[in-house]
Amino acid sequence: MSSGKGGELIPSSSELDLDRPNIEDYLPSGSSIHEPVGKLRLCNLLDISPTLTEAAGAIVDDSFTRCFKSNPPEPWNWNVYLFPLWWCGVVIRYLILFPVRVIVLTVGWIIFLSCFIPVHLLLKGHDKLQKNMERALVELICSFFVASWTGVINYHGPRPSMRPKQVFVANHTSMIDFIILEQMSSFAVIMQKHPGWVGLLQSTILESVGCIWFNRSEAKDRETVTKKLREHSQGVDNNPLLIFPEGTCVNNQYSVMFKKGAFELGCTICPIAIKYNKIFVDAFWNSRKQSFTMHLLQLMTSWAVVCDVWYLEPQNLRPDETPIEFAERVRDIISVRAGLKKVPWDGYLKYSRPSSKHRERKQQSFAESVLRRLEEK
Amino acid sequence: MGNTSSMLTQYDIEEVQQHCNNAFSQQEIVSLYERFCQLDRNGGGFVSGEEFLSVPEFAVNPLSQRLLRMLDGLNFKEFVAFLSAFSPRATVQQKIEFIFKVYDSDGNGKVTFNDMLDVLHDLTGQFISEQQREVDLILEMPLFTDCKQVLTKVLEEAGYNKESLLIMSDFVKILGSSGLKMEVEVPVD
């Protein structure tokens, strides 16, 4: 009796995205379509309703877009009594608090620059002293920034100690995450290179604390960055690395998939969870909607930036775990602590289309079921 | 109702509701409007193909290109009408009509063999093509399957053939009794 190798399918020819975590491992397995049985009939082939339902579901609401929705605080001023109160608030915020904050920030910059420039230029020979002073100065200017938003930050958990082979990861809401963390202890962060004045700061001051830059749009960049990360983490005297494995700013209610790069360095991972209190201000930097300058101005004209920072227990790669599983485990730890909902999407889908691998998987499973049912009598 | 993303008035909502044959409640229409404005990032009054494809769940759907042809350039009223087939209040007839429209890409009211083949190709990608299916007992040579053969075989078993032109009533006959489930829930705050 012959039995063909029916069901053997041509493997996908799309290139394997080695640097991205496998979405297949995280998406609900298979589909919402129940496994059809029985002989293949015309109504089975013509009935495309499951696929159409999935498409319409995505049009009506999808978990990816939800991650990047700004959530401004609810307006509460819509009545005769509250409106004047709110108006007073606006006056205080814009005409009193804002100028004071600008002054504080300017004073901070003056102090910083008048110490940093001499230290940078004159202490060229004394590396250790120079490094320590520059670190302290960067911590100082970050404190000034935080003061300029009236930042009320609650740090929980033991402060990280400076040890080699240690990498910190945190969820990402805005570039101010870095400032808030840097205020407490000196980190070397890895960031997207930005244009404008931010880029200038990146290439001058932040280089001194050992920050690493990457460019999302350059494909080859990834290997160079991985190499730099590895070198930095092995170095004894460097500031500990701070990585935001989501790769993009998310709105502090969801967490997108962590990239595995940080989890392959062979270091201990110290997770940090950051949660902003939305009542005071929505700290999510929606980079599609506003520039960083506008974002900072928005923060400086709000009442306060209130947030909680939790330093969580350091984690190591378990012997039976892959780096991707490790990344997911740490994402779980951080999401639970900060009250974030997990979604199975890669943050970089903000900038590019999903790879054809995912569609091919659906096509493959449908094709398999058709061929199998064709065989049935 | 203008083409700009402005606030919806009660009059607008009722107009949209009428246009979609009351498939959605007024609250659902407001939610859909928020969603429409969220997708229409450049505020042009319609959602472009690119903007739809920026939803990854939609982009990975095998029928996304076919649906884009039906969705491109729709204003909000037409957008709601498009989605009305997925409302729990839509009849089976309306759902089958929608499926028919997906197949009938030239809109002439007739679905050809090639139309069905195209959709089958979309759904199976390159995974059914030149597949070894059985070994012919007599010739002891492998028999191959591809989409054309699958479709032809199944059509013939149902009483049609390669030259058949299916119309709406044929679809109703074929799909009407199979318990069609095609519903989507509009999230309402």
Coordinates of C-alpha atoms in Angstrom, one line a residue:
Chain A
M1 CA 0.0 0.0 0.0
S2 CA 1.5 3.3 -1.0
S3 CA 1.6 6.1 1.4
G4 CA 2.9 9.2 0.0
K5 CA 4.9 11.7 1.9
G6 CA 2.0 13.9 1.6
G7 CA 2.3 16.9 3.9
E8 CA 6.0 17.4 3.4
L9 CA 6.4 21.0 2.6
I10 CA 9.0 23.3 1.1
P11 CA 10.8 25.0 3.9
S12 CA 10.5 28.8 4.2
S13 CA 13.0 30.6 2.1
S14 CA 13.0 33.8 4.1
E15 CA 16.2 34.5 6.0
L16 CA 16.2 33.7 9.7
D17 CA 16.1 36.8 11.7
L18 CA 18.9 35.7 14.1
D19 CA 19.1 38.9 16.0
R20 CA 15.4 39.2 16.7
P21 CA 13.6 37.0 19.2
N22 CA 11.3 34.5 17.6
I23 CA 7.8 35.8 17.6
E24 CA 6.6 32.2 17.0
D25 CA 7.6 31.2 20.4
Y26 CA 5.4 33.8 21.9
L27 CA 2.3 34.2 19.8
P28 CA -0.6 32.1 20.8
S29 CA 0.3 28.8 19.2
G30 CA -1.5 27.8 16.0
S31 CA -4.5 30.1 15.7
S32 CA -7.9 30.8 17.0
I33 CA -9.2 28.5 14.3
H34 CA -10.1 25.1 15.7
E35 CA -8.6 22.2 13.9
P36 CA -10.9 21.2 11.0
V37 CA -11.5 17.5 10.4
G38 CA -13.2 15.4 7.8
K39 CA -12.9 15.2 4.1
L40 CA -12.1 18.4 2.2
R41 CA -15.2 19.9 0.6
L42 CA -15.8 23.0 -1.4
C43 CA -17.3 24.9 1.5
N44 CA -14.1 24.3 3.5
L45 CA -12.0 25.8 0.7
L46 CA -14.3 28.8 0.1
D47 CA -14.9 29.6 3.7
I48 CA -12.2 32.2 4.4
S49 CA -14.1 33.6 7.4
P50 CA -11.4 32.7 10.1
T51 CA -8.7 34.6 8.2
L52 CA -11.1 37.5 7.5
T53 CA -12.1 37.6 11.2
E54 CA -8.4 37.9 12.2
A55 CA -7.9 40.7 9.7
A56 CA -11.0 42.6 10.9
G57 CA -10.0 42.1 14.5
A58 CA -6.7 43.6 13.8
I59 CA -8.3 46.6 12.0
V60 CA -10.7 47.2 14.9
D61 CA -8.1 46.9 17.7
D62 CA -4.6 45.5 18.0
S63 CA -2.3 45.0 20.9
F64 CA 0.7 46.6 19.1
T65 CA -0.9 50.1 18.6
R66 CA -2.2 50.1 22.1
C67 CA 1.4 50.1 23.4
F68 CA 2.1 53.4 21.8
K69 CA -1.0 55.3 22.7
S70 CA -0.5 58.4 24.8
N71 CA -2.7 58.5 27.9
P72 CA -3.1 62.1 28.9
P73 CA -4.6 62.6 32.4
E74 CA -8.4 62.9 32.2
P75 CA -9.7 66.5 32.0
W76 CA -11.4 67.4 35.2
N77 CA -12.1 71.0 34.8
W78 CA -15.5 71.0 33.1
N79 CA -17.7 72.8 35.5
V80 CA -18.0 76.3 36.9
Y81 CA -16.4 75.5 40.2
L82 CA -13.5 73.5 39.0
F83 CA -12.6 75.5 35.9
P84 CA -11.3 78.6 37.8
L85 CA -9.3 76.2 40.0
W86 CA -7.8 74.6 37.0
W87 CA -7.1 78.0 35.4
C88 CA -5.2 79.0 38.6
G89 CA -3.3 75.8 38.3
V90 CA -2.3 76.7 34.7
V91 CA -1.2 80.1 35.7
I92 CA 0.9 78.7 38.6
R93 CA 2.4 76.0 36.4
Y94 CA 3.3 78.2 33.4
L95 CA 4.1 81.5 35.0
I96 CA 5.6 80.6 38.3
L97 CA 6.8 77.0 38.3
F98 CA 8.1 77.0 34.8
P99 CA 10.4 80.1 35.1
V100 CA 11.7 78.8 38.4
R101 CA 12.5 75.5 36.9
V102 CA 14.2 77.1 33.9
I103 CA 16.4 79.1 36.3
V104 CA 17.2 76.0 38.3
L105 CA 18.2 74.1 35.1
T106 CA 20.3 77.0 33.8
V107 CA 22.1 77.3 37.1
G108 CA 22.7 73.6 37.0
W109 CA 24.1 73.7 33.5
I110 CA 26.4 76.6 34.4
I111 CA 27.8 74.8 37.4
F112 CA 28.1 71.6 35.4
L113 CA 29.9 73.1 32.4
S114 CA 32.2 75.2 34.5
C115 CA 33.4 72.1 36.3
F116 CA 33.2 69.6 33.5
I117 CA 35.2 71.4 30.9
P118 CA 38.2 72.1 33.1
V119 CA 38.1 68.5 34.4
H120 CA 37.8 67.1 30.9
L121 CA 40.7 69.2 29.5
L122 CA 43.1 69.5 32.4
L123 CA 42.9 66.1 34.0
K124 CA 43.8 64.3 30.8
G125 CA 46.6 62.4 32.4
H126 CA 44.9 61.3 35.6
D127 CA 42.4 58.8 34.2
K128 CA 40.9 57.4 37.4
L129 CA 40.4 60.8 39.0
Q130 CA 39.0 62.3 35.8
K131 CA 36.6 59.4 35.4
N132 CA 35.3 59.7 38.9
M133 CA 34.9 63.4 38.8
E134 CA 33.1 63.2 35.4
R135 CA 30.8 60.6 36.8
A136 CA 29.9 62.7 39.8
L137 CA 29.3 65.7 37.6
V138 CA 27.0 63.7 35.3
E139 CA 25.1 62.5 38.3
L140 CA 24.9 66.2 39.4
I141 CA 23.4 67.5 36.2
C142 CA 20.9 64.6 36.2
S143 CA 19.8 65.7 39.6
F144 CA 19.3 69.2 38.3
F145 CA 17.2 67.8 35.5
V146 CA 15.0 65.8 37.9
A147 CA 14.6 68.9 40.1
S148 CA 13.5 70.9 37.1
W149 CA 10.5 68.6 36.7
T150 CA 10.0 68.5 40.4
G151 CA 10.7 64.8 40.2
V152 CA 9.6 62.7 43.1
I153 CA 11.2 59.4 42.7
N154 CA 10.9 56.5 45.1
Y155 CA 13.7 54.1 44.8
H156 CA 13.0 50.6 46.2
G157 CA 15.4 47.8 46.7
P158 CA 19.1 47.7 47.3
R159 CA 21.2 50.1 45.3
P160 CA 23.2 48.3 42.7
S161 CA 26.9 47.8 43.6
M162 CA 29.5 48.3 41.0
R163 CA 30.7 44.9 40.0
P164 CA 32.1 43.7 36.7
K165 CA 30.1 41.3 34.5
Q166 CA 26.9 43.0 35.5
V167 CA 24.3 44.5 33.2
F168 CA 21.2 46.4 34.1
V169 CA 18.0 46.2 32.1
A170 CA 14.9 48.3 32.5
N171 CA 11.6 49.0 30.8
H172 CA 11.6 52.1 28.6
T173 CA 9.1 54.9 28.6
S174 CA 11.0 58.0 27.7
M175 CA 14.6 59.2 27.5
I176 CA 14.1 60.6 31.0
D177 CA 14.3 57.0 32.3
F178 CA 18.1 57.3 31.8
I179 CA 18.3 60.6 33.7
I180 CA 16.3 59.3 36.6
L181 CA 18.4 56.2 37.0
E182 CA 21.7 58.0 36.3
Q183 CA 20.9 60.4 39.2
M184 CA 21.3 57.6 41.7
S185 CA 24.2 55.7 40.2
S186 CA 26.4 56.1 37.2
F187 CA 25.5 54.0 34.3
A188 CA 26.8 53.6 30.8
V189 CA 23.7 53.5 28.7
I190 CA 23.2 52.3 25.1
M191 CA 21.0 54.6 23.1
Q192 CA 19.8 55.4 19.7
K193 CA 21.9 58.3 18.3
H194 CA 19.7 61.3 18.0
P195 CA 20.0 64.4 15.9
G196 CA 20.1 68.0 17.3
W197 CA 21.2 69.1 20.7
V198 CA 20.6 65.7 22.2
G199 CA 23.0 64.2 19.8
L200 CA 25.5 66.9 20.7
L201 CA 25.2 66.0 24.4
Q202 CA 25.5 62.3 23.5
S203 CA 28.8 62.7 21.7
T204 CA 30.4 65.0 24.2
I205 CA 29.3 64.5 27.8
L206 CA 27.8 61.1 27.8
E207 CA 30.8 59.6 26.0
S208 CA 32.7 60.3 29.2
V209 CA 30.6 57.8 31.2
G210 CA 31.1 55.2 28.5
C211 CA 27.8 55.4 26.6
I212 CA 27.4 53.4 23.4
W213 CA 25.5 54.6 20.4
F214 CA 23.7 52.7 17.7
N215 CA 21.7 53.5 14.7
R216 CA 18.5 51.6 14.2
S217 CA 18.4 52.2 10.5
E218 CA 21.8 50.7 9.7
A219 CA 21.7 46.9 9.3
K220 CA 25.4 46.3 9.9
D221 CA 25.3 48.4 13.0
R222 CA 24.0 45.5 15.0
E223 CA 27.2 43.5 14.9
T224 CA 29.4 46.4 15.8
V225 CA 27.2 47.3 18.7
T226 CA 27.1 43.7 20.0
K227 CA 30.9 43.7 19.9
K228 CA 31.1 47.0 21.8
L229 CA 28.6 45.7 24.4
R230 CA 30.7 42.7 25.0
E231 CA 33.9 44.6 25.3
H232 CA 32.4 47.1 27.7
S233 CA 30.9 44.4 29.9
Q234 CA 34.2 42.7 30.3
G235 CA 36.0 45.8 31.3
V236 CA 36.6 46.1 35.0
D237 CA 36.7 49.8 35.4
N238 CA 33.7 50.7 33.2
N239 CA 30.4 52.0 34.4
P240 CA 27.9 49.2 34.5
L241 CA 25.8 48.9 31.3
L242 CA 22.2 50.0 31.3
I243 CA 20.2 48.5 28.5
F244 CA 16.6 49.1 27.5
P245 CA 15.9 45.8 25.8
E246 CA 12.5 46.9 24.4
G247 CA 14.5 49.0 21.9
T248 CA 11.9 51.8 21.8
C249 CA 9.7 53.9 24.1
V250 CA 6.5 52.2 25.2
N251 CA 3.6 53.9 27.0
N252 CA 4.3 52.5 30.5
Q253 CA 1.2 50.3 30.5
Y254 CA 2.5 47.6 28.2
S255 CA 5.8 45.9 27.6
V256 CA 7.0 44.8 24.2
M257 CA 9.4 41.9 23.6
F258 CA 12.9 42.2 24.9
K259 CA 15.7 41.9 22.4
K260 CA 18.0 39.1 23.3
G261 CA 21.3 41.1 22.8
A262 CA 21.7 42.0 26.5
F263 CA 21.0 38.5 27.6
E264 CA 23.8 36.9 25.6
L265 CA 26.7 38.7 27.1
G266 CA 27.3 36.1 29.7
C267 CA 26.7 38.6 32.5
T268 CA 24.4 38.8 35.5
I269 CA 21.3 40.7 34.7
C270 CA 19.9 43.2 37.2
P271 CA 16.3 44.1 36.3
I272 CA 15.0 47.5 37.1
A273 CA 11.3 48.3 36.9
I274 CA 10.1 51.9 36.4
K275 CA 6.5 53.0 36.8
Y276 CA 5.3 56.6 36.4
N277 CA 2.3 57.9 38.2
K278 CA -0.1 59.0 35.5
I279 CA -2.1 61.3 37.7
F280 CA 0.6 64.0 37.5
V281 CA 1.8 63.7 34.0
D282 CA 2.0 61.1 31.2
A283 CA 5.7 60.6 31.0
F284 CA 5.5 58.5 27.8
W285 CA 7.6 60.1 25.1
N286 CA 5.6 59.5 21.9
S287 CA 8.4 60.1 19.5
R288 CA 6.0 60.0 16.6
K289 CA 4.1 62.9 18.0
Q290 CA 6.6 65.2 19.6
S291 CA 10.2 66.0 19.7
F292 CA 12.3 65.5 22.8
T293 CA 12.4 69.3 23.4
M294 CA 8.6 69.5 23.4
H295 CA 8.5 66.5 25.7
L296 CA 10.8 68.2 28.2
L297 CA 8.8 71.4 28.0
Q298 CA 5.7 69.4 28.7
L299 CA 7.3 67.9 31.7
M300 CA 8.5 71.2 33.0
T301 CA 5.0 72.7 32.8
S302 CA 3.4 69.9 34.8
W303 CA 3.0 69.7 38.5
A304 CA 5.5 66.9 39.1
V305 CA 7.0 63.7 37.7
V306 CA 6.3 61.0 40.2
C307 CA 7.6 57.6 39.7
D308 CA 8.7 54.4 41.4
V309 CA 11.9 52.6 40.6
W310 CA 12.5 49.1 41.8
Y311 CA 15.9 47.5 41.7
L312 CA 15.0 43.8 41.4
E313 CA 17.0 40.7 42.3
P314 CA 19.8 39.9 39.9
Q315 CA 19.2 37.0 37.5
N316 CA 21.5 34.6 35.8
L317 CA 21.1 32.5 32.7
R318 CA 19.8 29.0 33.9
P319 CA 21.6 26.0 32.4
D320 CA 18.5 24.8 30.5
E321 CA 17.5 28.2 29.2
T322 CA 18.1 29.9 25.9
P323 CA 18.9 33.7 25.9
I324 CA 15.4 34.3 24.5
E325 CA 13.8 32.4 27.3
F326 CA 16.0 34.3 29.7
A327 CA 14.9 37.6 28.2
E328 CA 11.3 36.6 28.5
R329 CA 11.7 35.6 32.1
V330 CA 13.3 38.9 33.0
R331 CA 10.5 40.7 31.1
D332 CA 8.0 38.9 33.2
I333 CA 9.7 39.9 36.4
I334 CA 9.8 43.5 35.4
S335 CA 6.2 43.6 34.0
V336 CA 4.8 42.1 37.1
R337 CA 6.6 44.5 39.4
A338 CA 5.6 47.6 37.3
G339 CA 2.1 46.4 36.5
L340 CA 2.7 46.2 32.7
K341 CA 0.8 44.0 30.4
K342 CA 3.0 41.9 28.1
V343 CA 2.4 41.9 24.3
P344 CA 4.2 39.5 21.9
W345 CA 5.4 42.2 19.5
D346 CA 8.9 43.4 18.6
G347 CA 9.1 47.2 19.4
Y348 CA 11.0 47.7 16.1
L349 CA 7.7 47.0 14.2
K350 CA 7.1 50.7 14.9
Y351 CA 9.7 51.4 12.1
S352 CA 9.4 48.4 9.9
R353 CA 7.1 45.7 8.6
P354 CA 6.9 42.3 10.2
S355 CA 9.0 39.7 8.5
S356 CA 7.2 37.4 6.0
K357 CA 8.0 34.5 8.3
H358 CA 4.9 35.0 10.3
R359 CA 2.5 35.1 7.4
E360 CA 4.3 32.0 6.0
R361 CA 3.7 30.1 9.2
K362 CA -0.1 30.7 8.9
Q363 CA 0.1 29.7 5.2
Q364 CA 2.0 26.6 6.1
S365 CA -0.5 25.5 8.7
F366 CA -3.4 26.1 6.4
A367 CA -1.7 24.2 3.6
E368 CA -1.0 21.3 5.8
S369 CA -4.6 21.0 6.9
V370 CA -5.8 21.1 3.3
L371 CA -3.4 18.5 2.2
R372 CA -4.2 16.2 5.1
R373 CA -7.9 16.5 4.5
L374 CA -7.5 15.8 0.8
E375 CA -6.2 12.4 1.8
E376 CA -9.2 11.5 3.8
K377 CA -11.9 9.4 2.2
Chain B
M1 CA -19.5 65.0 7.6
G2 CA -16.3 66.5 6.4
N3 CA -13.1 64.7 5.6
T4 CA -11.2 66.1 8.5
S5 CA -10.8 64.3 11.8
S6 CA -13.1 66.5 13.8
M7 CA -15.5 65.6 16.5
L8 CA -18.5 63.5 15.6
T9 CA -21.9 65.0 16.0
Q10 CA -25.0 63.1 16.8
Y11 CA -26.2 63.7 13.3
D12 CA -23.0 62.2 11.9
I13 CA -23.4 59.1 14.1
E14 CA -26.9 58.6 13.0
E15 CA -25.9 59.0 9.3
V16 CA -23.2 56.4 9.7
Q17 CA -25.5 54.1 11.6
Q18 CA -28.0 54.2 8.8
H19 CA -25.4 53.6 6.1
C20 CA -24.3 50.4 7.8
N21 CA -27.9 49.2 8.4
N22 CA -27.7 49.6 12.1
A23 CA -24.9 47.0 12.3
F24 CA -23.3 48.9 15.1
S25 CA -24.6 50.7 18.2
Q26 CA -23.8 54.4 18.6
Q27 CA -21.2 53.7 21.2
E28 CA -19.5 51.3 18.9
I29 CA -19.5 53.9 16.1
V30 CA -17.8 56.4 18.4
S31 CA -15.2 53.8 19.3
L32 CA -14.6 53.0 15.7
Y33 CA -14.2 56.7 15.0
E34 CA -11.5 56.9 17.6
R35 CA -9.8 53.9 16.0
F36 CA -10.1 55.4 12.5
C37 CA -8.5 58.6 13.7
Q38 CA -5.8 56.7 15.4
L39 CA -5.0 54.8 12.2
D40 CA -5.3 57.9 10.0
R41 CA -2.1 59.4 11.2
N42 CA -1.7 62.1 8.6
G43 CA -5.3 63.2 9.1
G44 CA -6.2 62.9 5.5
G45 CA -9.8 61.7 6.2
F46 CA -9.0 58.2 5.0
V47 CA -6.7 55.4 6.1
S48 CA -4.1 54.6 3.4
G49 CA -2.7 51.2 2.7
E50 CA 0.6 52.0 4.4
E51 CA -1.3 53.1 7.6
F52 CA -3.2 49.8 7.6
L53 CA 0.0 47.8 7.1
S54 CA 1.6 49.6 10.1
V55 CA -0.6 47.3 12.3
P56 CA 1.5 44.2 12.4
E57 CA -1.4 41.9 13.1
F58 CA -3.0 43.0 9.9
A59 CA 0.3 43.0 7.9
V60 CA 0.9 39.3 8.6
N61 CA -2.6 38.3 7.5
P62 CA -2.4 36.2 4.2
L63 CA -5.4 38.1 2.8
S64 CA -4.1 41.6 3.7
Q65 CA -3.4 42.7 0.1
R66 CA -6.8 41.6 -1.1
L67 CA -8.5 43.5 1.7
L68 CA -6.4 46.5 1.2
R69 CA -7.8 46.8 -2.3
M70 CA -11.2 47.0 -0.7
L71 CA -10.1 49.3 2.1
D72 CA -7.9 51.8 0.4
G73 CA -9.3 55.3 0.3
L74 CA -12.5 54.6 2.3
N75 CA -13.8 57.5 4.4
F76 CA -15.2 56.8 7.9
K77 CA -18.7 56.1 6.7
E78 CA -17.5 53.5 4.2
F79 CA -15.1 52.1 6.7
V80 CA -17.9 51.3 9.1
A81 CA -20.0 49.8 6.2
F82 CA -17.0 47.6 5.4
L83 CA -16.8 46.3 8.9
S84 CA -20.5 45.8 9.2
A85 CA -20.3 42.3 7.9
F86 CA -18.3 41.4 11.1
S87 CA -20.9 42.7 13.5
P88 CA -22.8 40.1 15.6
R89 CA -26.0 41.8 14.3
A90 CA -25.1 41.1 10.6
T91 CA -27.0 38.3 9.0
V92 CA -25.4 35.2 7.5
Q93 CA -26.5 36.5 4.1
Q94 CA -24.5 39.7 4.7
K95 CA -21.5 37.8 5.8
I96 CA -21.6 35.6 2.7
E97 CA -22.0 38.7 0.5
F98 CA -18.8 40.0 2.1
I99 CA -16.9 36.8 1.4
F100 CA -18.2 36.9 -2.2
K101 CA -16.9 40.4 -2.6
V102 CA -13.5 39.4 -1.4
Y103 CA -13.4 36.7 -4.1
D104 CA -14.9 38.8 -6.9
S105 CA -12.0 41.1 -7.4
D106 CA -13.3 42.7 -10.6
G107 CA -16.7 43.2 -9.1
N108 CA -18.7 41.8 -11.9
G109 CA -20.8 39.6 -9.7
K110 CA -19.2 36.4 -10.9
V111 CA -16.4 34.4 -9.3
T112 CA -14.2 32.5 -11.7
F113 CA -11.9 29.6 -11.2
N114 CA -9.0 32.0 -11.3
D115 CA -10.5 34.1 -8.6
M116 CA -10.8 31.1 -6.3
L117 CA -7.3 30.0 -7.3
D118 CA -5.9 33.4 -6.4
V119 CA -7.4 33.3 -2.9
L120 CA -6.2 29.8 -2.4
H121 CA -2.7 30.9 -3.3
D122 CA -2.9 33.8 -0.9
L123 CA -3.8 31.4 1.9
T124 CA -1.3 28.7 1.2
G125 CA 1.7 30.7 -0.1
Q126 CA 4.3 28.5 -1.6
F127 CA 3.3 25.5 0.6
I128 CA 1.2 23.7 -1.9
S129 CA 3.0 23.4 -5.1
E130 CA 4.5 20.4 -6.7
Q131 CA 4.0 18.4 -3.6
Q132 CA 4.3 14.7 -3.8
R133 CA 0.9 13.4 -2.8
E134 CA 0.8 9.7 -3.6
V135 CA 2.6 7.2 -5.6
D136 CA 0.6 6.0 -8.6
L137 CA 0.1 2.3 -8.0
I138 CA 0.4 1.3 -11.5
L139 CA 3.2 3.5 -12.8
E140 CA 4.9 3.6 -9.4
M141 CA 5.6 7.2 -10.0
P142 CA 4.9 10.1 -7.6
L143 CA 1.8 12.1 -8.2
F144 CA 2.0 15.8 -7.5
T145 CA -0.5 18.2 -6.1
D146 CA -0.8 21.8 -6.6
C147 CA -3.5 24.4 -5.9
K148 CA -5.1 24.0 -9.3
Q149 CA -5.6 20.3 -8.8
V150 CA -6.9 20.6 -5.3
L151 CA -9.4 23.2 -6.4
T152 CA -10.5 21.3 -9.5
K153 CA -11.0 18.1 -7.5
V154 CA -13.0 19.8 -4.8
L155 CA -15.1 21.7 -7.3
E156 CA -15.9 18.7 -9.3
E157 CA -17.0 16.8 -6.2
A158 CA -19.4 19.6 -5.5
G159 CA -20.9 19.5 -8.9
Y160 CA -19.1 22.4 -10.6
N161 CA -16.2 22.4 -12.9
K162 CA -13.3 24.6 -14.0
E163 CA -15.4 26.7 -16.3
S164 CA -18.1 27.4 -13.8
L165 CA -18.9 31.0 -12.9
L166 CA -20.2 31.1 -9.4
I167 CA -22.7 33.8 -8.5
M168 CA -24.0 35.0 -5.1
S169 CA -26.7 32.3 -4.8
D170 CA -24.1 29.6 -5.4
F171 CA -22.1 30.9 -2.5
V172 CA -25.2 31.0 -0.3
K173 CA -25.9 27.4 -1.2
I174 CA -22.3 26.3 -0.5
L175 CA -21.6 28.3 2.6
G176 CA -25.1 28.9 4.0
S177 CA -25.2 25.7 6.0
S178 CA -21.7 25.5 7.3
G179 CA -22.3 27.6 10.4
L180 CA -20.4 30.6 9.4
K181 CA -18.7 32.4 12.3
M182 CA -17.4 35.8 11.4
E183 CA -17.6 38.3 14.2
V184 CA -15.5 40.9 15.7
E185 CA -16.0 42.8 18.9
V186 CA -15.6 46.5 18.9
P187 CA -14.0 47.6 22.3
V188 CA -16.2 50.2 24.0
D189 CA -14.7 52.1 26.9

